[in-house]
Amino acid sequence: MTERYVMRSGGTGRVIVARLKPGCDLLHSLQRIVEEKGIRAAVVLSGVGLLSRAELRNCKTLPDKFPITDQNRSFQSFDRPLEILGVSGNVSMAEGKPLVHVHVTLSYVEDERIVVVGGHVTEGCAVFGFAEVFLLELTGIEMVKVFDEETRTHQLFA
Amino acid sequence: MTERYVMRSGGTGRVIVARLKPGCDLLHSLQRIVEEKGIRAAVVLSGVGLLSRAELRNCKTLPDKFPITDQNRSFQSFDRPLEILGVSGNVSMAEGKPLVHVHVTLSYVEDERIVVVGGHVTEGCAVFGFAEVFLLELTGIEMVKVFDEETRTHQLFA
Amino acid sequence: MTERYVMRSGGTGRVIVARLKPGCDLLHSLQRIVEEKGIRAAVVLSGVGLLSRAELRNCKTLPDKFPITDQNRSFQSFDRPLEILGVSGNVSMAEGKPLVHVHVTLSYVEDERIVVVGGHVTEGCAVFGFAEVFLLELTGIEMVKVFDEETRTHQLFA
């Protein structure tokens, strides 16, 4: 079986354009924006800007059986200028609250060479200068994450 | 001449939110979703998740004249956990059938360092845990690829 | 204070689908498209394709105080095939004219290994074969950049 999925379709609601200001926390600010606007379902359309610090989470090993836990993960800190090349992710509802889940692609310069890193955004990504993030609200679709037996984690449309 | 393009404008249709399940093939699943929903024109808005395997295609040399062929390309396999940092691409019609064309940016961890890779997605990219992909259907626009004399390949609006 | 931002919300207008042709300049072409279509506010939804040349700008040092200037930046040229993995960015109005601001993520092959680079797109990124770029026009929102006291640069909603 090579095709396995669940899906829903909806419509387009508001587009939220946010400029995050110097020194703010990327994830905290997005979470606050979503709460302030009452957004329950959204997709991140785009993001550009600059960070002075990043805390990224990646998966380094696969567990023999689900779920993936922090033992399978690697956490890296970067304390330097990092351009935001892209932001991916979405907003869903988990345990009654809006959940912002974002991955970033970032670039920095070392010995005059560009290095690109990325991963799951955790607390501790600090904006320098600005970051512009665009969210598209979704209508007519319940983006809810509930416990999924197969993966032993909360998942969309489980 | 530094500006050369063809373009069309359209409107926004349905947003398709898909959660791909463990073990599925990324490209096959997207192709099946598009067929099931009868989508003829779409853009990939965002994607996050995890792969356990990737098969990526990149261009390593430029031909003296068009078209680009597999002799110009490099194929890499990755058999390890890879975070999906971003998914780009679109759905058009080619030879009467919907064609899903996607590029991915992926990260993995080696010796506690993050490595980012990417390329054109071919058959063989396997989802681990989940992958969430968002498509925006386009309306009022014919996204058709036909043979283009200049590039000697099928191209949009040729 | 970990949350700091300004934001606006708007609606969705036209989707512009552009296929950039061989040899064109990526930034110049996008700029021309935006002018031709009379776009004053937009977000880049997605981009794929191939470049034969790239001129990227990154931030390598943080100034003690704003603004960031070219002394803080690093400029890299690439003269080889580069897959476009992603395009992020937006269109706003600055000094009465539409301003296209885009970041790209690119991959190339060296010694059969994939290398990913990226940064702010400047003049000199040349399309090879094709590049497909999708823009979503925003309605009901003034995307204007004016001088911002805090960052000493032009910023959205300042």
Tab-separated table of C-alpha atoms in Angstrom:
chain	number	residue	atom	x	y	z
A	1	MET	CA	0.000	0.000	0.000
A	2	THR	CA	1.774	3.127	-1.175
A	3	GLU	CA	-1.072	5.621	-0.772
A	4	ARG	CA	-2.363	6.259	2.736
A	5	TYR	CA	-3.986	9.460	3.909
A	6	VAL	CA	-6.929	11.258	5.443
A	7	MET	CA	-8.021	14.605	4.059
A	8	ARG	CA	-10.571	17.342	4.272
A	9	SER	CA	-11.329	20.320	2.056
A	10	GLY	CA	-12.332	23.822	3.060
A	11	GLY	CA	-12.349	27.401	1.898
A	12	THR	CA	-10.164	30.446	2.343
A	13	GLY	CA	-10.797	32.962	5.114
A	14	ARG	CA	-8.754	35.934	6.271
A	15	VAL	CA	-5.107	36.434	5.388
A	16	ILE	CA	-3.155	37.556	8.452
A	17	VAL	CA	-0.007	39.560	7.770
A	18	ALA	CA	2.212	39.973	10.811
A	19	ARG	CA	5.469	41.828	11.239
A	20	LEU	CA	7.241	40.501	14.295
A	21	LYS	CA	9.383	43.078	16.041
A	22	PRO	CA	12.981	42.959	17.315
A	23	GLY	CA	13.649	40.714	20.258
A	24	CYS	CA	10.390	38.812	20.216
A	25	ASP	CA	10.070	35.056	20.363
A	26	LEU	CA	8.927	33.686	16.990
A	27	LEU	CA	6.745	30.870	18.309
A	28	HIS	CA	5.268	32.832	21.218
A	29	SER	CA	4.347	35.723	18.956
A	30	LEU	CA	2.648	33.489	16.388
A	31	GLN	CA	0.769	31.734	19.171
A	32	ARG	CA	-0.381	35.097	20.551
A	33	ILE	CA	-1.461	36.349	17.100
A	34	VAL	CA	-3.563	33.258	16.532
A	35	GLU	CA	-5.243	33.631	19.928
A	36	GLU	CA	-5.830	37.347	19.427
A	37	LYS	CA	-7.478	36.774	16.031
A	38	GLY	CA	-9.462	33.744	17.166
A	39	ILE	CA	-7.985	31.511	14.515
A	40	ARG	CA	-8.800	27.805	14.761
A	41	ALA	CA	-7.536	26.593	11.391
A	42	ALA	CA	-4.823	28.106	9.230
A	43	VAL	CA	-1.844	27.400	7.023
A	44	VAL	CA	1.425	29.339	6.997
A	45	LEU	CA	1.816	30.783	3.502
A	46	SER	CA	5.239	32.362	3.710
A	47	GLY	CA	7.808	33.911	6.000
A	48	VAL	CA	10.945	35.992	5.628
A	49	GLY	CA	13.129	37.937	8.022
A	50	LEU	CA	16.075	37.560	10.348
A	51	LEU	CA	16.728	35.817	13.652
A	52	SER	CA	19.532	36.423	16.121
A	53	ARG	CA	18.991	33.101	17.805
A	54	ALA	CA	17.355	29.784	16.958
A	55	GLU	CA	16.396	26.670	18.889
A	56	LEU	CA	15.616	23.857	16.488
A	57	ARG	CA	14.405	20.316	17.007
A	58	ASN	CA	15.087	17.506	14.579
A	59	CYS	CA	14.517	13.769	14.554
A	60	LYS	CA	17.765	11.790	14.642
A	61	THR	CA	16.581	8.206	15.116
A	62	LEU	CA	13.397	6.318	14.362
A	63	PRO	CA	11.824	4.383	17.223
A	64	ASP	CA	11.137	0.661	16.764
A	65	LYS	CA	7.549	1.489	17.518
A	66	PHE	CA	5.516	4.676	17.846
A	67	PRO	CA	5.481	7.235	19.364
A	68	ILE	CA	8.548	9.326	18.566
A	69	THR	CA	9.851	10.814	21.822
A	70	ASP	CA	12.589	13.255	22.806
A	71	GLN	CA	14.996	10.308	22.970
A	72	ASN	CA	14.711	10.198	19.176
A	73	ARG	CA	15.321	13.909	18.834
A	74	SER	CA	18.227	16.292	18.629
A	75	PHE	CA	18.104	19.898	19.825
A	76	GLN	CA	20.428	22.529	18.381
A	77	SER	CA	20.975	26.145	19.413
A	78	PHE	CA	22.296	28.859	17.126
A	79	ASP	CA	23.395	32.192	18.485
A	80	ARG	CA	24.182	34.234	15.371
A	81	PRO	CA	22.365	36.015	12.531
A	82	LEU	CA	20.127	33.605	10.623
A	83	GLU	CA	18.084	34.593	7.576
A	84	ILE	CA	14.618	33.064	7.443
A	85	LEU	CA	14.468	31.325	4.055
A	86	GLY	CA	11.078	29.789	4.629
A	87	VAL	CA	8.425	29.002	7.193
A	88	SER	CA	6.058	26.035	6.838
A	89	GLY	CA	3.309	24.890	9.091
A	90	ASN	CA	-0.211	25.295	10.259
A	91	VAL	CA	-2.633	26.055	13.053
A	92	SER	CA	-4.939	23.376	14.389
A	93	MET	CA	-6.886	22.788	17.591
A	94	ALA	CA	-5.410	20.434	20.177
A	95	GLU	CA	-7.002	19.880	23.563
A	96	GLY	CA	-9.286	22.870	22.986
A	97	LYS	CA	-6.518	25.346	22.202
A	98	PRO	CA	-4.993	26.618	18.975
A	99	LEU	CA	-1.673	24.928	18.284
A	100	VAL	CA	0.920	26.623	16.068
A	101	HIS	CA	3.228	24.068	14.472
A	102	VAL	CA	6.024	25.518	12.334
A	103	HIS	CA	9.235	24.387	10.669
A	104	VAL	CA	11.822	26.861	9.442
A	105	THR	CA	14.651	26.870	6.941
A	106	LEU	CA	17.462	29.239	7.954
A	107	SER	CA	20.791	30.353	6.487
A	108	TYR	CA	23.921	31.734	8.116
A	109	VAL	CA	27.394	32.629	6.937
A	110	GLU	CA	30.538	30.894	8.180
A	111	ASP	CA	33.972	31.553	6.651
A	112	GLU	CA	32.210	33.387	3.782
A	113	ARG	CA	30.185	30.260	2.964
A	114	ILE	CA	26.406	29.919	3.306
A	115	VAL	CA	25.217	27.177	5.635
A	116	VAL	CA	21.551	26.162	5.685
A	117	VAL	CA	19.902	24.553	8.704
A	118	GLY	CA	16.336	23.990	9.765
A	119	GLY	CA	13.901	22.049	11.859
A	120	HIS	CA	10.899	22.246	14.115
A	121	VAL	CA	10.623	25.656	15.809
A	122	THR	CA	10.700	25.580	19.604
A	123	GLU	CA	10.697	28.372	22.177
A	124	GLY	CA	13.834	30.488	21.937
A	125	CYS	CA	13.894	31.667	18.293
A	126	ALA	CA	14.487	35.425	18.618
A	127	VAL	CA	13.663	37.911	15.870
A	128	PHE	CA	16.295	40.491	14.906
A	129	GLY	CA	15.117	43.453	12.841
A	130	PHE	CA	11.892	41.900	11.618
A	131	ALA	CA	10.094	38.768	10.511
A	132	GLU	CA	7.087	38.901	8.207
A	133	VAL	CA	4.762	35.904	8.439
A	134	PHE	CA	1.626	35.287	6.374
A	135	LEU	CA	-1.175	33.005	7.560
A	136	LEU	CA	-4.235	31.935	5.587
A	137	GLU	CA	-7.237	31.116	7.729
A	138	LEU	CA	-9.238	28.100	6.574
A	139	THR	CA	-13.031	28.010	6.673
A	140	GLY	CA	-15.448	25.095	6.668
A	141	ILE	CA	-12.877	22.675	7.970
A	142	GLU	CA	-12.307	21.377	11.482
A	143	MET	CA	-8.554	21.206	11.975
A	144	VAL	CA	-8.570	19.173	15.162
A	145	LYS	CA	-5.788	16.951	16.474
A	146	VAL	CA	-6.867	14.006	18.597
A	147	PHE	CA	-5.089	10.899	19.772
A	148	ASP	CA	-4.229	8.561	16.926
A	149	GLU	CA	-3.813	4.882	17.767
A	150	GLU	CA	-1.390	4.152	14.949
A	151	THR	CA	1.217	6.823	15.699
A	152	ARG	CA	0.470	7.119	19.460
A	153	THR	CA	0.392	10.911	19.087
A	154	HIS	CA	-2.218	13.604	18.458
A	155	GLN	CA	-2.896	13.855	14.746
A	156	LEU	CA	-5.145	15.780	12.342
A	157	PHE	CA	-8.443	14.087	11.438
A	158	ALA	CA	-7.623	11.030	13.597
B	1	MET	CA	16.364	41.030	-22.222
B	2	THR	CA	16.198	40.415	-18.497
B	3	GLU	CA	12.435	39.949	-18.158
B	4	ARG	CA	10.877	36.974	-19.898
B	5	TYR	CA	7.718	35.202	-18.816
B	6	VAL	CA	4.225	34.015	-19.576
B	7	MET	CA	1.536	34.315	-16.952
B	8	ARG	CA	-2.119	33.829	-16.181
B	9	SER	CA	-4.278	34.899	-13.287
B	10	GLY	CA	-7.084	32.994	-11.607
B	11	GLY	CA	-9.005	32.716	-8.375
B	12	THR	CA	-8.881	30.568	-5.277
B	13	GLY	CA	-10.913	27.361	-4.982
B	14	ARG	CA	-10.870	24.661	-2.310
B	15	VAL	CA	-8.074	24.225	0.175
B	16	ILE	CA	-7.170	20.548	0.524
B	17	VAL	CA	-5.607	19.527	3.824
B	18	ALA	CA	-4.099	16.053	3.754
B	19	ARG	CA	-2.413	14.072	6.493
B	20	LEU	CA	-0.318	11.359	4.903
B	21	LYS	CA	-0.008	8.241	7.030
B	22	PRO	CA	3.016	6.151	8.056
B	23	GLY	CA	4.679	4.168	5.306
B	24	CYS	CA	3.022	5.853	2.364
B	25	ASP	CA	4.816	7.203	-0.659
B	26	LEU	CA	4.726	11.016	-0.660
B	27	LEU	CA	4.405	11.506	-4.425
B	28	HIS	CA	1.982	8.620	-5.004
B	29	SER	CA	-0.266	9.823	-2.198
B	30	LEU	CA	-0.380	13.396	-3.490
B	31	GLN	CA	-1.090	12.110	-6.977
B	32	ARG	CA	-3.958	9.966	-5.649
B	33	ILE	CA	-5.412	12.861	-3.609
B	34	VAL	CA	-5.460	15.100	-6.646
B	35	GLU	CA	-7.185	12.445	-8.740
B	36	GLU	CA	-9.710	11.658	-6.013
B	37	LYS	CA	-10.637	15.343	-5.639
B	38	GLY	CA	-10.688	16.024	-9.380
B	39	ILE	CA	-8.115	18.792	-9.107
B	40	ARG	CA	-6.776	20.173	-12.370
B	41	ALA	CA	-4.919	23.245	-11.147
B	42	ALA	CA	-3.400	23.833	-7.716
B	43	VAL	CA	-0.446	25.193	-5.817
B	44	VAL	CA	1.223	23.577	-2.811
B	45	LEU	CA	0.888	26.033	0.091
B	46	SER	CA	2.878	24.279	2.780
B	47	GLY	CA	4.079	20.952	4.081
B	48	VAL	CA	5.571	19.626	7.308
B	49	GLY	CA	6.248	16.168	8.666
B	50	LEU	CA	8.822	13.421	8.700
B	51	LEU	CA	10.202	10.972	6.160
B	52	SER	CA	12.113	7.752	6.805
B	53	ARG	CA	13.434	7.650	3.261
B	54	ALA	CA	13.902	10.100	0.391
B	55	GLU	CA	14.735	9.802	-3.278
B	56	LEU	CA	15.715	13.195	-4.643
B	57	ARG	CA	16.630	14.376	-8.097
B	58	ASN	CA	18.831	17.381	-8.777
B	59	CYS	CA	20.405	18.953	-11.826
B	60	LYS	CA	24.211	18.679	-11.808
B	61	THR	CA	25.156	19.912	-15.272
B	62	LEU	CA	23.558	22.192	-17.849
B	63	PRO	CA	23.196	20.825	-21.367
B	64	ASP	CA	24.693	22.784	-24.267
B	65	LYS	CA	21.221	22.830	-25.700
B	66	PHE	CA	17.765	21.950	-24.412
B	67	PRO	CA	16.283	19.659	-23.208
B	68	ILE	CA	17.708	18.732	-19.831
B	69	THR	CA	17.867	14.931	-19.625
B	70	ASP	CA	18.785	12.383	-16.944
B	71	GLN	CA	22.409	12.660	-18.095
B	72	ASN	CA	22.352	16.133	-16.539
B	73	ARG	CA	20.852	14.871	-13.319
B	74	SER	CA	21.977	13.356	-10.074
B	75	PHE	CA	19.869	10.994	-7.988
B	76	GLN	CA	20.413	10.644	-4.243
B	77	SER	CA	18.837	8.257	-1.760
B	78	PHE	CA	18.538	8.884	1.955
B	79	ASP	CA	17.586	6.131	4.354
B	80	ARG	CA	17.234	7.918	7.687
B	81	PRO	CA	14.849	10.290	9.487
B	82	LEU	CA	14.366	13.498	7.518
B	83	GLU	CA	12.241	16.393	8.716
B	84	ILE	CA	10.185	18.067	5.997
B	85	LEU	CA	11.142	21.760	6.195
B	86	GLY	CA	9.141	22.790	3.171
B	87	VAL	CA	7.249	21.540	0.148
B	88	SER	CA	6.910	23.635	-3.018
B	89	GLY	CA	5.158	22.835	-6.233
B	90	ASN	CA	1.956	22.659	-8.120
B	91	VAL	CA	-0.593	20.591	-9.995
B	92	SER	CA	-1.092	21.054	-13.716
B	93	MET	CA	-2.523	18.982	-16.562
B	94	ALA	CA	-0.082	17.157	-18.822
B	95	GLU	CA	-1.246	14.802	-21.562
B	96	GLY	CA	-4.767	14.854	-20.142
B	97	LYS	CA	-3.791	13.849	-16.619
B	98	PRO	CA	-3.079	15.807	-13.435
B	99	LEU	CA	0.637	16.096	-12.817
B	100	VAL	CA	1.964	16.702	-9.301
B	101	HIS	CA	5.352	18.416	-9.375
B	102	VAL	CA	6.966	18.956	-5.983
B	103	HIS	CA	10.316	19.949	-4.557
B	104	VAL	CA	11.180	19.386	-0.902
B	105	THR	CA	13.637	20.802	1.605
B	106	LEU	CA	14.644	18.231	4.232
B	107	SER	CA	16.862	18.168	7.320
B	108	TYR	CA	18.650	15.328	9.063
B	109	VAL	CA	21.121	15.041	11.924
B	110	GLU	CA	24.637	13.700	11.525
B	111	ASP	CA	27.201	13.828	14.349
B	112	GLU	CA	24.853	16.186	16.206
B	113	ARG	CA	24.890	18.659	13.316
B	114	ILE	CA	21.918	19.547	11.112
B	115	VAL	CA	22.331	18.840	7.411
B	116	VAL	CA	19.826	20.218	4.909
B	117	VAL	CA	19.224	18.602	1.513
B	118	GLY	CA	16.527	18.888	-1.096
B	119	GLY	CA	15.456	18.445	-4.661
B	120	HIS	CA	12.768	17.231	-6.979
B	121	VAL	CA	10.611	14.554	-5.333
B	122	THR	CA	10.567	11.202	-7.117
B	123	GLU	CA	8.926	7.898	-6.222
B	124	GLY	CA	10.396	6.444	-3.029
B	125	CYS	CA	9.936	9.193	-0.439
B	126	ALA	CA	8.366	7.351	2.512
B	127	VAL	CA	6.421	9.105	5.253
B	128	PHE	CA	7.229	8.243	8.880
B	129	GLY	CA	4.705	9.306	11.501
B	130	PHE	CA	2.901	11.886	9.395
B	131	ALA	CA	3.168	14.520	6.704
B	132	GLU	CA	0.662	17.373	6.467
B	133	VAL	CA	0.351	18.915	3.015
B	134	PHE	CA	-1.846	21.869	2.040
B	135	LEU	CA	-2.985	22.446	-1.548
B	136	LEU	CA	-4.886	25.461	-2.868
B	137	GLU	CA	-7.029	24.739	-5.896
B	138	LEU	CA	-6.993	27.439	-8.573
B	139	THR	CA	-10.105	28.452	-10.470
B	140	GLY	CA	-10.519	30.226	-13.794
B	141	ILE	CA	-7.100	29.238	-15.007
B	142	GLU	CA	-6.037	26.443	-17.333
B	143	MET	CA	-2.837	25.016	-15.916
B	144	VAL	CA	-1.850	22.939	-18.926
B	145	LYS	CA	1.629	21.814	-19.905
B	146	VAL	CA	2.275	21.339	-23.598
B	147	PHE	CA	5.421	20.951	-25.652
B	148	ASP	CA	7.515	24.086	-25.673
B	149	GLU	CA	9.856	24.582	-28.622
B	150	GLU	CA	12.382	26.660	-26.713
B	151	THR	CA	13.075	24.270	-23.825
B	152	ARG	CA	12.125	21.070	-25.691
B	153	THR	CA	10.014	20.000	-22.725
B	154	HIS	CA	6.389	20.292	-21.638
B	155	GLN	CA	5.817	23.683	-20.029
B	156	LEU	CA	2.979	25.732	-18.567
B	157	PHE	CA	1.174	28.089	-20.955
B	158	ALA	CA	3.439	27.067	-23.873
C	1	MET	CA	8.383	40.887	26.576
C	2	THR	CA	8.455	37.845	24.303
C	3	GLU	CA	5.543	38.789	22.029
C	4	ARG	CA	5.929	41.871	19.878
C	5	TYR	CA	4.235	42.452	16.550
C	6	VAL	CA	2.002	44.560	14.361
C	7	MET	CA	-0.515	42.900	12.100
C	8	ARG	CA	-3.309	43.433	9.637
C	9	SER	CA	-5.818	41.088	8.074
C	10	GLY	CA	-7.171	41.096	4.553
C	11	GLY	CA	-8.779	38.905	1.930
C	12	THR	CA	-7.595	36.915	-1.054
C	13	GLY	CA	-7.527	38.417	-4.552
C	14	ARG	CA	-6.113	37.048	-7.784
C	15	VAL	CA	-3.631	34.208	-7.955
C	16	ILE	CA	-0.886	35.000	-10.437
C	17	VAL	CA	0.868	32.014	-12.006
C	18	ALA	CA	4.031	32.933	-13.874
C	19	ARG	CA	6.415	30.767	-15.836
C	20	LEU	CA	9.716	32.579	-16.139
C	21	LYS	CA	11.617	31.773	-19.319
C	22	PRO	CA	15.244	30.783	-19.933
C	23	GLY	CA	17.810	33.473	-19.350
C	24	CYS	CA	15.633	35.929	-17.515
C	25	ASP	CA	16.495	37.591	-14.251
C	26	LEU	CA	14.331	36.204	-11.443
C	27	LEU	CA	13.931	39.439	-9.485
C	28	HIS	CA	13.522	41.713	-12.514
C	29	SER	CA	10.862	39.431	-13.967
C	30	LEU	CA	8.863	39.269	-10.747
C	31	GLN	CA	9.113	43.035	-10.422
C	32	ARG	CA	7.851	43.459	-13.986
C	33	ILE	CA	4.967	41.013	-13.455
C	34	VAL	CA	3.815	42.880	-10.386
C	35	GLU	CA	3.902	46.198	-12.219
C	36	GLU	CA	2.130	44.786	-15.259
C	37	LYS	CA	-0.686	43.365	-13.124
C	38	GLY	CA	-0.961	46.421	-10.895
C	39	ILE	CA	-0.340	44.435	-7.730
C	40	ARG	CA	0.149	46.435	-4.541
C	41	ALA	CA	-0.047	43.678	-1.940
C	42	ALA	CA	0.772	39.998	-2.379
C	43	VAL	CA	2.424	36.976	-0.845
C	44	VAL	CA	4.589	34.445	-2.664
C	45	LEU	CA	2.854	31.079	-2.327
C	46	SER	CA	5.367	28.773	-3.957
C	47	GLY	CA	8.152	28.511	-6.501
C	48	VAL	CA	10.003	25.731	-8.283
C	49	GLY	CA	12.423	25.602	-11.197
C	50	LEU	CA	16.075	25.861	-12.050
C	51	LEU	CA	18.666	28.643	-12.061
C	52	SER	CA	21.999	28.724	-13.866
C	53	ARG	CA	23.286	31.518	-11.676
C	54	ALA	CA	22.467	33.009	-8.282
C	55	GLU	CA	23.454	36.135	-6.396
C	56	LEU	CA	22.461	35.800	-2.767
C	57	ARG	CA	22.703	38.165	0.170
C	58	ASN	CA	22.930	37.028	3.774
C	59	CYS	CA	23.494	38.703	7.112
C	60	LYS	CA	26.808	37.718	8.677
C	61	THR	CA	27.054	40.059	11.663
C	62	LEU	CA	24.587	41.943	13.815
C	63	PRO	CA	25.173	45.667	14.257
C	64	ASP	CA	25.441	47.073	17.779
C	65	LYS	CA	22.566	49.309	16.834
C	66	PHE	CA	20.113	49.481	13.938
C	67	PRO	CA	20.078	49.684	10.969
C	68	ILE	CA	21.668	46.632	9.377
C	69	THR	CA	23.859	47.798	6.497
C	70	ASP	CA	25.929	46.131	3.779
C	71	GLN	CA	28.844	46.026	6.222
C	72	ASN	CA	26.853	43.381	8.094
C	73	ARG	CA	26.143	41.417	4.947
C	74	SER	CA	27.805	38.782	2.835
C	75	PHE	CA	27.242	38.409	-0.908
C	76	GLN	CA	27.753	35.071	-2.656
C	77	SER	CA	27.662	34.203	-6.350
C	78	PHE	CA	26.922	30.768	-7.742
C	79	ASP	CA	27.546	29.941	-11.364
C	80	ARG	CA	26.149	26.429	-11.745
C	81	PRO	CA	22.796	24.633	-11.931
C	82	LEU	CA	20.707	25.323	-8.837
C	83	GLU	CA	17.292	23.793	-8.212
C	84	ILE	CA	14.763	26.159	-6.660
C	85	LEU	CA	13.533	24.343	-3.543
C	86	GLY	CA	11.416	27.210	-2.324
C	87	VAL	CA	10.619	30.884	-2.731
C	88	SER	CA	9.314	33.001	0.157
C	89	GLY	CA	8.396	36.628	0.229
C	90	ASN	CA	5.893	39.288	-0.544
C	91	VAL	CA	4.977	42.428	-2.416
C	92	SER	CA	4.451	45.685	-0.578
C	93	MET	CA	4.495	49.379	-1.489
C	94	ALA	CA	7.623	51.369	-0.652
C	95	GLU	CA	8.055	54.985	-1.692
C	96	GLY	CA	5.024	54.711	-3.975
C	97	LYS	CA	6.260	51.697	-5.911
C	98	PRO	CA	5.648	47.953	-5.581
C	99	LEU	CA	8.575	46.241	-3.893
C	100	VAL	CA	9.226	42.537	-4.458
C	101	HIS	CA	11.117	41.004	-1.545
C	102	VAL	CA	12.031	37.344	-1.954
C	103	HIS	CA	14.231	34.749	-0.287
C	104	VAL	CA	15.119	31.486	-2.011
C	105	THR	CA	16.308	28.054	-0.957
C	106	LEU	CA	18.466	26.399	-3.634
C	107	SER	CA	20.239	23.059	-4.066
C	108	TYR	CA	23.225	22.051	-6.154
C	109	VAL	CA	25.328	18.933	-6.542
C	110	GLU	CA	29.018	18.783	-5.693
C	111	ASP	CA	30.980	15.510	-5.689
C	112	GLU	CA	27.647	13.656	-5.900
C	113	ARG	CA	26.460	15.308	-2.674
C	114	ILE	CA	23.556	17.749	-2.411
C	115	VAL	CA	24.433	21.179	-1.023
C	116	VAL	CA	21.672	23.596	-0.003
C	117	VAL	CA	22.177	27.357	0.075
C	118	GLY	CA	19.863	30.328	0.232
C	119	GLY	CA	19.356	33.951	1.048
C	120	HIS	CA	17.868	37.220	-0.050
C	121	VAL	CA	17.471	37.377	-3.845
C	122	THR	CA	19.340	40.197	-5.544
C	123	GLU	CA	19.752	41.094	-9.198
C	124	GLY	CA	21.660	38.389	-11.080
C	125	CYS	CA	19.668	35.206	-10.446
C	126	ALA	CA	19.262	33.733	-13.948
C	127	VAL	CA	16.566	31.200	-14.821
C	128	PHE	CA	17.578	28.087	-16.769
C	129	GLY	CA	14.774	26.093	-18.373
C	130	PHE	CA	11.954	27.518	-16.323
C	131	ALA	CA	10.819	28.828	-12.956
C	132	GLU	CA	7.187	28.696	-11.892
C	133	VAL	CA	6.203	31.258	-9.272
C	134	PHE	CA	2.781	31.665	-7.642
C	135	LEU	CA	1.644	34.941	-6.085
C	136	LEU	CA	-1.540	35.535	-4.110
C	137	GLU	CA	-2.826	39.092	-4.259
C	138	LEU	CA	-4.164	40.443	-0.982
C	139	THR	CA	-7.265	42.639	-0.787
C	140	GLY	CA	-8.466	45.030	1.880
C	141	ILE	CA	-5.012	45.507	3.305
C	142	GLU	CA	-2.514	48.307	2.815
C	143	MET	CA	0.896	46.680	2.592
C	144	VAL	CA	2.970	49.822	2.898
C	145	LYS	CA	6.546	50.105	4.135
C	146	VAL	CA	7.490	53.370	5.813
C	147	PHE	CA	10.400	54.432	7.949
C	148	ASP	CA	10.444	52.689	11.300
C	149	GLU	CA	12.220	54.455	14.154
C	150	GLU	CA	13.115	51.302	16.015
C	151	THR	CA	14.896	49.424	13.214
C	152	ARG	CA	15.942	52.530	11.229
C	153	THR	CA	14.646	50.897	8.048
C	154	HIS	CA	11.416	50.858	6.065
C	155	GLN	CA	9.025	48.348	7.591
C	156	LEU	CA	5.465	47.072	7.108
C	157	PHE	CA	2.776	48.846	9.136
C	158	ALA	CA	5.330	51.139	10.783
